[in-house]
Tab-separated table of C-alpha atoms in Angstrom:
chain	number	residue	atom	x	y	z
S	1	LEU	CA	62.218	-15.279	-17.712
S	2	GLY	CA	63.248	-16.383	-20.990
S	3	ALA	CA	65.637	-12.880	-21.041
S	4	GLY	CA	66.785	-13.044	-17.447
S	5	ILE	CA	67.668	-16.562	-17.705
S	6	LEU	CA	69.641	-16.050	-20.962
S	7	TRP	CA	71.175	-12.768	-19.238
S	8	VAL	CA	72.589	-15.014	-16.913
S	9	ARG	CA	73.806	-17.501	-19.249
S	10	GLU	CA	75.902	-14.375	-20.885
S	11	GLN	CA	77.287	-13.084	-18.216
S	12	PHE	CA	78.697	-17.409	-17.371
S	13	ARG	CA	80.520	-16.890	-20.921
S	14	LEU	CA	81.720	-13.316	-20.153
S	15	PRO	CA	85.644	-13.336	-20.602
S	16	ALA	CA	87.860	-13.256	-17.147
S	17	GLU	CA	88.600	-9.536	-16.169
S	18	GLU	CA	92.290	-8.707	-15.844
S	19	ILE	CA	93.321	-9.366	-12.156
S	20	SER	CA	94.607	-6.676	-10.079
S	21	ALA	CA	96.745	-7.305	-6.386
S	22	ALA	CA	94.038	-5.162	-4.939
S	23	MET	CA	91.566	-8.733	-6.183
S	24	PHE	CA	93.451	-11.115	-4.142
S	25	THR	CA	92.497	-10.290	-0.747
S	26	GLY	CA	89.402	-9.374	1.767
S	27	ARG	CA	85.905	-11.163	0.679
S	28	ALA	CA	85.229	-9.998	-2.752
S	29	ALA	CA	87.761	-12.010	-3.631
S	30	LEU	CA	86.898	-15.414	-2.525
S	31	CYS	CA	83.636	-14.230	-3.759
S	32	ARG	CA	84.821	-13.023	-7.384
S	33	LEU	CA	86.210	-16.761	-7.716
S	34	ALA	CA	83.687	-18.284	-7.123
S	35	PHE	CA	81.580	-16.002	-10.002
S	36	ARG	CA	84.280	-17.557	-12.518
S	37	ASN	CA	83.446	-21.577	-10.766
S	38	ALA	CA	80.804	-20.491	-11.406
S	39	ALA	CA	80.972	-20.357	-14.973
S	40	ARG	CA	83.049	-22.826	-15.577
S	41	ASN	CA	80.442	-25.088	-17.272
S	42	PRO	CA	77.914	-21.741	-18.681
S	43	ARG	CA	75.674	-24.694	-19.950
S	44	ARG	CA	75.514	-27.056	-16.884
S	45	SER	CA	75.127	-23.176	-14.085
S	46	SER	CA	72.856	-21.620	-16.335
S	47	LEU	CA	70.404	-24.723	-16.431
S	48	THR	CA	70.557	-25.051	-12.838
S	49	VAL	CA	68.965	-21.342	-12.842
S	50	GLY	CA	66.874	-21.958	-15.853
S	51	LEU	CA	64.993	-25.455	-13.433
S	52	MET	CA	64.875	-23.181	-10.280
S	53	ALA	CA	63.795	-18.598	-12.357
S	54	ALA	CA	61.348	-21.402	-14.391
S	55	ALA	CA	59.851	-22.615	-10.259
S	56	VAL	CA	59.882	-20.110	-8.791
S	57	PHE	CA	57.344	-18.097	-11.850
S	58	LEU	CA	55.130	-20.627	-12.017
S	59	LEU	CA	55.038	-20.614	-7.881
S	60	GLY	CA	54.629	-16.882	-7.902
S	61	ALA	CA	52.948	-16.374	-10.390
S	62	VAL	CA	50.306	-18.395	-9.877
S	63	SER	CA	49.687	-17.628	-6.122
S	64	VAL	CA	48.374	-14.137	-7.098
S	65	PHE	CA	45.115	-15.462	-8.316
S	66	ARG	CA	44.737	-17.951	-4.614
S	67	LEU	CA	41.588	-16.358	-3.150
S	68	PRO	CA	41.116	-15.587	0.482
S	69	THR	CA	38.766	-16.578	2.750
S	70	PRO	CA	37.453	-13.725	4.317
S	71	GLY	CA	37.116	-12.786	8.126
S	72	PRO	CA	34.774	-14.305	10.532
S	73	THR	CA	33.032	-10.356	10.595
S	74	PRO	CA	31.231	-9.672	7.575
S	75	GLN	CA	31.896	-6.402	6.136
S	76	THR	CA	29.564	-4.759	3.107
S	77	ASN	CA	33.004	-3.410	1.400
S	78	ASP	CA	33.101	-7.218	0.712
S	79	GLY	CA	32.031	-10.372	-1.379
S	80	THR	CA	29.552	-10.867	2.018
S	81	GLY	CA	27.721	-6.923	1.482
S	82	GLY	CA	27.783	-6.930	5.485
S	83	VAL	CA	25.205	-9.903	5.186
S	84	LEU	CA	25.951	-12.603	8.011
S	85	LEU	CA	23.363	-16.093	6.801
S	86	TRP	CA	22.838	-16.871	3.730
S	87	VAL	CA	18.894	-18.776	3.952
S	88	GLU	CA	17.081	-20.942	1.352
S	89	THR	CA	13.940	-22.663	1.404
S	90	THR	CA	11.847	-25.546	-0.752
S	91	LEU	CA	8.769	-24.658	0.287
S	92	PRO	CA	8.242	-20.603	-0.927
S	93	ILE	CA	7.330	-18.743	1.771
S	94	PHE	CA	3.892	-16.481	0.834
S	95	TYR	CA	4.843	-13.405	3.698
S	96	ASP	CA	7.692	-10.721	4.262
S	97	LEU	CA	10.350	-11.743	6.114
S	98	ALA	CA	11.273	-8.831	6.551
S	99	GLU	CA	8.821	-6.651	8.324
S	100	PRO	CA	7.642	-7.977	11.905
S	101	GLU	CA	4.542	-8.768	10.805
S	102	GLY	CA	5.157	-10.872	8.786
S	103	ARG	CA	7.278	-12.818	10.763
S	104	ALA	CA	5.098	-13.150	13.545
S	105	ASN	CA	2.296	-15.483	10.666
S	106	LEU	CA	4.950	-18.326	10.999
S	107	ALA	CA	3.430	-20.306	12.844
S	108	GLY	CA	6.830	-21.418	14.372
S	109	TRP	CA	8.446	-18.269	15.223
S	110	THR	CA	8.129	-17.016	17.954
S	111	LYS	CA	8.405	-13.384	21.010
S	112	ILE	CA	11.639	-16.022	21.443
S	113	HIS	CA	12.704	-15.737	18.005
S	114	GLU	CA	11.747	-11.787	17.829
S	115	GLN	CA	13.690	-10.583	20.686
S	116	THR	CA	17.096	-12.938	19.633
S	117	PHE	CA	17.124	-11.156	16.104
S	118	GLN	CA	16.185	-7.863	17.968
S	119	ASN	CA	19.443	-8.601	20.608
S	120	ALA	CA	21.517	-8.569	17.668
S	121	GLY	CA	19.860	-6.201	15.560
S	122	ALA	CA	19.221	-8.374	12.365
S	123	LYS	CA	17.931	-6.896	9.284
S	124	LEU	CA	16.096	-9.393	7.466
S	125	PHE	CA	16.042	-8.841	2.762
S	126	SER	CA	13.049	-11.415	1.080
S	127	ILE	CA	14.361	-12.234	-2.286
S	128	ARG	CA	12.527	-14.092	-4.861
S	129	ILE	CA	13.718	-17.033	-6.942
S	130	ARG	CA	13.070	-17.750	-9.960
S	131	ILE	CA	14.538	-21.563	-10.218
S	132	GLY	CA	17.111	-21.609	-13.000
S	133	ASP	CA	21.096	-23.467	-13.928
S	134	ASP	CA	23.318	-22.968	-11.644
S	135	ALA	CA	25.653	-21.027	-13.432
S	136	SER	CA	28.057	-20.643	-10.456
S	137	CYS	CA	31.801	-22.237	-10.749
S	138	ARG	CA	30.652	-25.526	-8.898
S	139	ASN	CA	28.993	-26.578	-12.322
S	140	LEU	CA	31.110	-28.050	-15.145
S	141	TYR	CA	28.953	-27.946	-17.832
S	142	ARG	CA	27.648	-24.508	-19.227
S	143	PRO	CA	24.263	-22.745	-18.253
S	144	ALA	CA	21.378	-22.289	-20.473
S	145	GLN	CA	19.686	-20.425	-18.580
S	146	PRO	CA	20.638	-19.324	-14.500
S	147	ARG	CA	18.663	-18.707	-11.554
S	148	ILE	CA	17.249	-15.463	-10.910
S	149	LEU	CA	16.706	-13.427	-8.120
S	150	GLY	CA	14.505	-10.564	-7.111
S	151	LEU	CA	15.665	-7.744	-4.320
S	152	PRO	CA	13.846	-5.662	-2.737
S	153	LYS	CA	14.308	-1.992	-2.448
S	154	GLU	CA	15.897	-2.316	1.549
S	155	LEU	CA	18.655	-4.044	-0.131
S	156	ILE	CA	18.864	-2.031	-3.776
S	157	HIS	CA	18.961	1.240	-2.043
S	158	ARG	CA	21.453	-0.138	0.872
S	159	PRO	CA	25.492	0.486	-0.711
S	160	ALA	CA	26.983	-2.861	-0.716
S	161	PHE	CA	28.868	-5.324	-1.747
S	162	ALA	CA	32.665	-5.499	-3.744
S	163	TRP	CA	31.571	-3.621	-6.968
S	164	GLY	CA	34.207	-4.008	-10.539
S	165	GLN	CA	33.510	-2.418	-14.038
S	166	THR	CA	29.281	-0.616	-14.125
S	167	LEU	CA	26.519	1.430	-15.916
S	168	ALA	CA	27.210	3.935	-13.021
S	169	GLN	CA	26.586	7.587	-14.967
S	170	THR	CA	25.374	9.619	-11.569
S	171	PRO	CA	26.813	10.089	-9.001
S	172	GLU	CA	24.224	8.606	-7.363
S	173	GLU	CA	24.634	5.583	-9.497
S	174	LYS	CA	28.418	5.373	-8.818
S	175	ASN	CA	28.077	5.270	-5.136
S	176	ASN	CA	25.567	2.505	-4.561
S	177	PRO	CA	24.812	1.201	-8.143
S	178	TRP	CA	22.701	-1.465	-7.002
S	179	LEU	CA	20.181	1.621	-8.346
S	180	LEU	CA	21.535	0.501	-11.770
S	181	LEU	CA	18.726	-2.023	-10.894
S	182	GLU	CA	15.909	0.405	-11.239
S	183	ARG	CA	16.562	1.853	-14.680
S	184	THR	CA	14.241	2.150	-17.120
S	185	LEU	CA	16.017	0.411	-20.651
S	186	PRO	CA	14.570	1.096	-24.342
S	187	PRO	CA	13.480	-1.745	-25.811
S	188	ASP	CA	15.823	-3.138	-28.419
S	189	GLU	CA	15.198	-2.444	-32.082
S	190	ASP	CA	13.265	-6.091	-32.915
S	191	GLY	CA	10.769	-4.656	-29.828
S	192	THR	CA	12.229	-7.375	-26.963
S	193	PRO	CA	11.902	-5.635	-23.464
S	194	VAL	CA	15.874	-5.036	-21.813
S	195	ILE	CA	15.771	-5.466	-18.410
S	196	PRO	CA	18.902	-4.451	-15.984
S	197	ALA	CA	21.117	-7.044	-14.540
S	198	VAL	CA	23.813	-7.250	-11.580
S	199	LEU	CA	26.057	-10.599	-11.868
S	200	ASP	CA	29.185	-11.669	-10.874
S	201	ALA	CA	32.186	-10.955	-12.477
S	202	ASP	CA	33.218	-14.603	-11.990
S	203	THR	CA	29.860	-16.085	-13.433
S	204	ALA	CA	29.752	-13.451	-16.812
S	205	THR	CA	33.339	-14.338	-17.364
S	206	TYR	CA	33.470	-17.719	-17.463
S	207	ALA	CA	30.329	-19.292	-17.572
S	208	LEU	CA	27.585	-16.887	-19.642
S	209	LYS	CA	30.860	-15.087	-21.301
S	210	VAL	CA	29.275	-12.324	-21.414
S	211	GLY	CA	30.422	-8.864	-20.344
S	212	LEU	CA	29.450	-5.634	-19.821
S	213	GLY	CA	26.854	-3.701	-21.848
S	214	GLN	CA	26.530	-7.255	-23.227
S	215	ASP	CA	22.879	-9.949	-23.126
S	216	VAL	CA	21.963	-12.846	-21.582
S	217	GLU	CA	18.182	-13.662	-22.731
S	218	ILE	CA	15.700	-15.862	-21.319
S	219	PRO	CA	11.542	-16.859	-21.526
S	220	THR	CA	9.355	-15.079	-19.365
S	221	ASP	CA	6.888	-17.413	-17.899
S	222	GLU	CA	3.945	-17.517	-21.586
S	223	GLY	CA	6.918	-18.236	-23.486
S	224	VAL	CA	7.721	-14.596	-23.866
S	225	ARG	CA	12.314	-13.543	-24.983
S	226	VAL	CA	13.922	-10.670	-22.159
S	227	ARG	CA	17.135	-9.586	-22.873
S	228	PHE	CA	19.060	-8.743	-19.878
S	229	ARG	CA	21.516	-6.315	-20.027
S	230	ILE	CA	24.164	-6.653	-17.149
S	231	VAL	CA	24.549	-2.760	-15.787
S	232	GLY	CA	26.943	-4.380	-13.129
S	233	LEU	CA	30.001	-6.899	-12.600
S	234	LEU	CA	30.059	-7.849	-8.677
S	235	ARG	CA	33.337	-9.149	-8.272
S	236	ARG	CA	33.506	-12.543	-5.456
S	237	SER	CA	30.641	-12.192	-4.193
S	238	ILE	CA	27.775	-14.360	-2.926
S	239	PHE	CA	25.754	-13.891	-5.636
S	240	GLN	CA	27.919	-16.137	-7.835
S	241	GLY	CA	26.008	-18.525	-10.888
S	242	ASP	CA	22.957	-16.031	-10.350
S	243	LEU	CA	21.159	-12.989	-11.611
S	244	LEU	CA	20.287	-10.020	-10.122
S	245	VAL	CA	17.005	-8.069	-11.113
S	246	SER	CA	14.786	-5.525	-9.031
S	247	GLU	CA	11.577	-7.200	-7.580
S	248	GLY	CA	9.323	-5.648	-9.346
S	249	GLN	CA	10.585	-6.061	-12.584
S	250	PHE	CA	10.457	-9.698	-11.311
S	251	VAL	CA	7.022	-9.674	-10.405
S	252	ARG	CA	6.036	-8.632	-14.429
S	253	LEU	CA	7.654	-10.516	-15.182
S	254	PHE	CA	7.039	-14.246	-13.849
S	255	PRO	CA	4.035	-13.506	-11.953
S	256	ARG	CA	3.864	-17.474	-11.613
S	257	GLU	CA	7.173	-17.436	-9.068
S	258	GLN	CA	5.057	-16.775	-5.551
S	259	GLY	CA	6.700	-16.036	-2.367
S	260	TYR	CA	10.557	-16.283	-1.323
S	261	ARG	CA	12.788	-19.071	-1.000
S	262	LEU	CA	15.543	-16.493	-0.204
S	263	PHE	CA	16.504	-14.550	3.555
S	264	LEU	CA	19.543	-12.779	4.225
S	265	THR	CA	19.941	-12.031	7.552
S	266	ALA	CA	22.736	-9.132	8.551
S	267	ALA	CA	23.615	-8.212	12.028
S	268	ASP	CA	24.663	-5.020	13.100
S	269	ARG	CA	25.423	-5.055	16.758
S	270	PRO	CA	27.954	-8.580	16.636
S	271	ALA	CA	26.311	-11.755	17.013
S	272	GLN	CA	26.564	-15.772	17.204
S	273	PRO	CA	25.902	-16.996	13.058
S	274	ALA	CA	24.909	-20.047	15.059
S	275	GLU	CA	22.876	-18.944	17.923
S	276	LEU	CA	20.982	-16.922	13.643
S	277	ALA	CA	21.376	-20.121	12.092
S	278	GLN	CA	19.252	-21.759	15.241
S	279	VAL	CA	16.145	-19.737	15.245
S	280	TRP	CA	16.088	-20.217	11.590
S	281	ARG	CA	16.004	-23.366	11.910
S	282	GLN	CA	12.868	-23.522	14.574
S	283	ALA	CA	11.176	-20.950	12.647
S	284	LEU	CA	10.773	-23.052	9.625
S	285	GLY	CA	11.961	-26.794	9.283
S	286	GLU	CA	8.581	-26.993	7.821
S	287	TYR	CA	9.698	-25.347	4.917
S	288	GLY	CA	12.753	-27.317	3.874
S	289	VAL	CA	15.806	-25.060	5.256
S	290	ARG	CA	19.150	-24.349	4.277
S	291	THR	CA	21.279	-22.515	6.685
S	292	GLN	CA	24.679	-21.182	5.682
S	293	THR	CA	26.813	-18.846	6.404
S	294	THR	CA	27.706	-15.854	4.132
S	295	ARG	CA	31.794	-16.574	4.748
S	296	GLU	CA	30.861	-20.244	4.476
S	297	ARG	CA	28.726	-19.878	1.339
S	298	LEU	CA	32.318	-18.157	-0.424
S	299	ALA	CA	34.379	-20.549	1.043
S	300	GLU	CA	32.805	-23.409	-1.514
S	301	PHE	CA	33.086	-20.999	-4.340
S	302	PHE	CA	36.694	-20.078	-3.629
S	303	ALA	CA	38.215	-23.412	-2.590
S	304	VAL	CA	37.399	-24.639	-6.696
S	305	GLN	CA	39.538	-22.111	-8.207
S	306	ASN	CA	42.374	-22.470	-5.000
S	307	THR	CA	41.700	-26.356	-5.748
S	308	TYR	CA	43.398	-26.280	-9.924
S	309	LEU	CA	46.220	-23.525	-8.449
S	310	ALA	CA	47.142	-26.357	-5.900
S	311	ALA	CA	47.356	-28.368	-8.120
S	312	PHE	CA	49.573	-25.894	-10.623
S	313	GLN	CA	51.849	-24.595	-7.127
S	314	SER	CA	52.221	-28.418	-6.687
S	315	LEU	CA	53.573	-28.398	-9.907
S	316	GLY	CA	55.661	-25.392	-9.241
S	317	GLY	CA	56.645	-26.833	-5.707
S	318	LEU	CA	58.662	-29.826	-7.099
S	319	GLY	CA	60.488	-28.171	-10.287
S	320	LEU	CA	61.542	-26.315	-6.983
S	321	LEU	CA	62.390	-29.153	-5.595
S	322	LEU	CA	63.661	-30.336	-8.730
S	323	GLY	CA	66.562	-27.418	-9.437
S	324	VAL	CA	67.624	-27.742	-5.686
S	325	LEU	CA	68.140	-31.193	-5.876
S	326	GLY	CA	69.726	-31.091	-9.545
S	327	LEU	CA	72.043	-27.285	-7.681
S	328	GLY	CA	73.129	-30.465	-4.942
S	329	VAL	CA	73.868	-32.733	-7.578
S	330	VAL	CA	76.140	-29.853	-9.135
S	331	GLN	CA	77.726	-28.569	-7.074
S	332	VAL	CA	78.490	-31.912	-5.638
S	333	ARG	CA	80.497	-32.847	-9.114
S	334	ASN	CA	81.745	-29.795	-8.955
S	335	VAL	CA	83.873	-30.736	-6.210
S	336	VAL	CA	84.913	-34.286	-7.578
S	337	GLU	CA	85.721	-32.772	-11.036
S	338	ARG	CA	87.904	-30.321	-9.601
S	339	ARG	CA	90.014	-32.116	-6.317
S	340	ARG	CA	93.209	-32.087	-8.236
S	341	GLU	CA	92.866	-28.009	-8.453
S	342	LEU	CA	91.473	-28.030	-4.352
S	343	ALA	CA	94.615	-30.196	-3.433
S	344	LEU	CA	97.115	-27.685	-5.742
S	345	LEU	CA	95.241	-24.157	-3.590
S	346	SER	CA	95.067	-26.857	-0.012
S	347	ALA	CA	99.449	-26.842	-1.224
S	348	VAL	CA	99.273	-22.886	-1.302
S	349	GLY	CA	97.955	-21.715	1.336
S	350	PHE	CA	94.019	-22.137	1.009
S	351	SER	CA	92.974	-22.893	4.992
S	352	PRO	CA	89.464	-25.633	4.072
S	353	ARG	CA	87.015	-23.422	5.571
S	354	ARG	CA	88.203	-20.873	2.861
S	355	LEU	CA	87.643	-22.863	0.449
S	356	GLY	CA	84.117	-24.436	1.897
S	357	ALA	CA	83.344	-20.196	2.437
S	358	MET	CA	84.397	-20.424	-1.686
S	359	ILE	CA	82.068	-23.342	-2.340
S	360	LEU	CA	78.948	-22.160	-0.251
S	361	TRP	CA	79.379	-18.565	-1.999
S	362	GLU	CA	79.098	-20.537	-5.529
S	363	THR	CA	75.588	-22.177	-4.566
S	364	TRP	CA	74.697	-18.826	-2.786
S	365	LEU	CA	75.257	-17.125	-6.302
S	366	LEU	CA	73.319	-19.565	-8.570
S	367	LEU	CA	70.519	-19.614	-5.760
S	368	ALA	CA	69.842	-15.948	-6.482
S	369	TRP	CA	70.186	-15.531	-10.361
S	370	GLY	CA	67.830	-18.930	-9.866
S	371	LEU	CA	65.337	-17.022	-7.373
S	372	GLY	CA	65.783	-13.934	-8.280
S	373	CYS	CA	65.040	-14.508	-11.870
S	374	GLY	CA	62.117	-15.917	-10.754
S	375	ALA	CA	60.426	-13.631	-8.701
S	376	ALA	CA	61.938	-10.795	-10.745
S	377	ALA	CA	59.128	-11.997	-13.762
S	378	ALA	CA	56.643	-13.117	-11.654
S	379	ALA	CA	56.546	-10.001	-10.661
S	380	MET	CA	55.920	-8.137	-13.842
S	381	ALA	CA	53.546	-10.751	-14.503
S	382	VAL	CA	51.062	-9.945	-11.735
S	383	TRP	CA	52.239	-6.526	-11.788
S	384	PRO	CA	48.371	-5.113	-13.388
S	385	HIS	CA	46.403	-7.282	-10.730
S	386	TRP	CA	47.944	-6.304	-7.350
S	387	VAL	CA	47.920	-2.738	-8.996
S	388	GLY	CA	44.356	-2.627	-9.887
S	389	GLY	CA	43.472	-3.966	-6.061
S	390	GLN	CA	41.227	-7.420	-7.799
S	391	ARG	CA	44.181	-10.202	-6.441
S	392	THR	CA	46.281	-10.477	-3.052
S	393	LEU	CA	49.893	-11.636	-2.674
S	394	PRO	CA	50.193	-13.902	-0.057
S	395	TRP	CA	53.859	-12.103	0.917
S	396	THR	CA	54.357	-15.171	3.776
S	397	LEU	CA	53.457	-18.474	2.132
S	398	LEU	CA	56.547	-16.956	-1.118
S	399	GLY	CA	58.522	-15.866	1.360
S	400	ALA	CA	58.348	-18.936	3.509
S	401	GLY	CA	58.305	-20.637	0.308
S	402	LEU	CA	61.906	-18.703	-0.123
S	403	THR	CA	63.429	-18.846	2.496
S	404	LEU	CA	62.531	-23.190	2.735
S	405	VAL	CA	64.508	-23.142	-0.762
S	406	TRP	CA	67.375	-21.333	0.368
S	407	ALA	CA	68.389	-23.167	2.974
S	408	ILE	CA	68.048	-26.347	1.344
S	409	GLY	CA	70.223	-25.011	-1.265
S	410	SER	CA	72.988	-24.001	1.719
S	411	LEU	CA	72.274	-27.485	2.947
S	412	ALA	CA	73.619	-28.497	-0.145
S	413	GLY	CA	75.931	-26.518	-1.110
S	414	LEU	CA	76.979	-27.785	2.279
S	415	ALA	CA	77.687	-31.200	1.058
S	416	ALA	CA	79.834	-29.564	-1.926
S	417	VAL	CA	81.760	-28.244	0.955
S	418	ARG	CA	82.030	-31.361	3.115
S	419	ALA	CA	83.291	-33.925	0.245
S	420	ALA	CA	85.737	-30.664	-1.130
S	421	VAL	CA	87.109	-30.794	2.643
S	422	ARG	CA	87.276	-34.767	2.997
S	423	THR	CA	89.824	-34.357	-0.031
S	424	PRO	CA	92.564	-36.478	-0.091
S	425	LEU	CA	95.575	-34.029	-0.614
S	426	VAL	CA	98.458	-35.979	-0.607
S	427	GLU	CA	96.882	-38.693	-3.381
S	428	VAL	CA	95.071	-36.592	-5.652
S	429	LEU	CA	98.366	-34.031	-5.745
S	430	ARG	CA	100.739	-37.587	-6.638
S	431	THR	CA	98.441	-37.363	-9.952
S	432	GLU	CA	98.908	-33.380	-10.646
């Protein structure tokens, strides 16, 4: 960005080129004259270009990190993992609701509820929970012991979710990194047991400050220290803030945590989330149930990051507004300072329309260099993230913003054109 602004300033300082007869005709001659007029005051023009370029750079570089809300239909390869509903209870349930026999043992579960789930092709996953600190982006403090979830085999053997880095080695593990949770890892040199675990990438990076292959040490119910080795990182998933292990390891390490408290609901056929959520609320009302669509859950996580980004985007938008308004002020001031020159051009045959076009081309030149320098620097900054597929770029929003800036800048140029056209020719020439 700095190099681009310095390059623009250097262009304004270059000596004028030799003039030939061919340069006096056509639109190219008018553009060339507009460029030389912009170079009359290199510092002023460079400052205007630099202010717009810095604002465009900030908007573009920040916008790439804005997280879009997932679509209404869960996909197995995104952060929802194809799961439609997140159902959590306050009290544990000692039946595996993933099985029809377990659901039949619930007092509030009726044949109508079962038929509703069958019609939707619902697939349930019962998950055990060990209470811990909230390690998601909604917690302002650094968590000491994150919440631990014990995932059933049905979920582990189901390839789903968006993955970042993993320690997968075999083709099976690369196709389904969840299988890494079934690895048997040798204890450390000091005899501390090591358990494979999976984290959301944002939780690992910002909340727990660990990376792939590093350990999170948490005591068991008996006070024995256990190291959970991170073997895989999920990317923007519904499990943000949770440490994920296999159900077998969970039962062995935390035998006091009885029953299930989290139930994930996936639907093979189109289903209304509200209808399935109503079934859960009716059947598990006495257990303190809370239902939430996975889309809503991800939107809550994304809102935290997007709110911070919105603050920076507001600053960039304010800077861009100041740059455009400054462009208008600079152009009007240039016209006032060049009244005698414009009057002389009018006297020797330049029509008001041609003078207005020359001033408008000068405005467009400064706009193009400001937007171009900022956009090029922003593209270079976000290129690695975009190529890696880690972020999405809001092309529509950025395109609409730049178009609006161009339109406002053109209006500022028209204000300068109006000031030039209304210049009293005879009175100005008398002082020439």
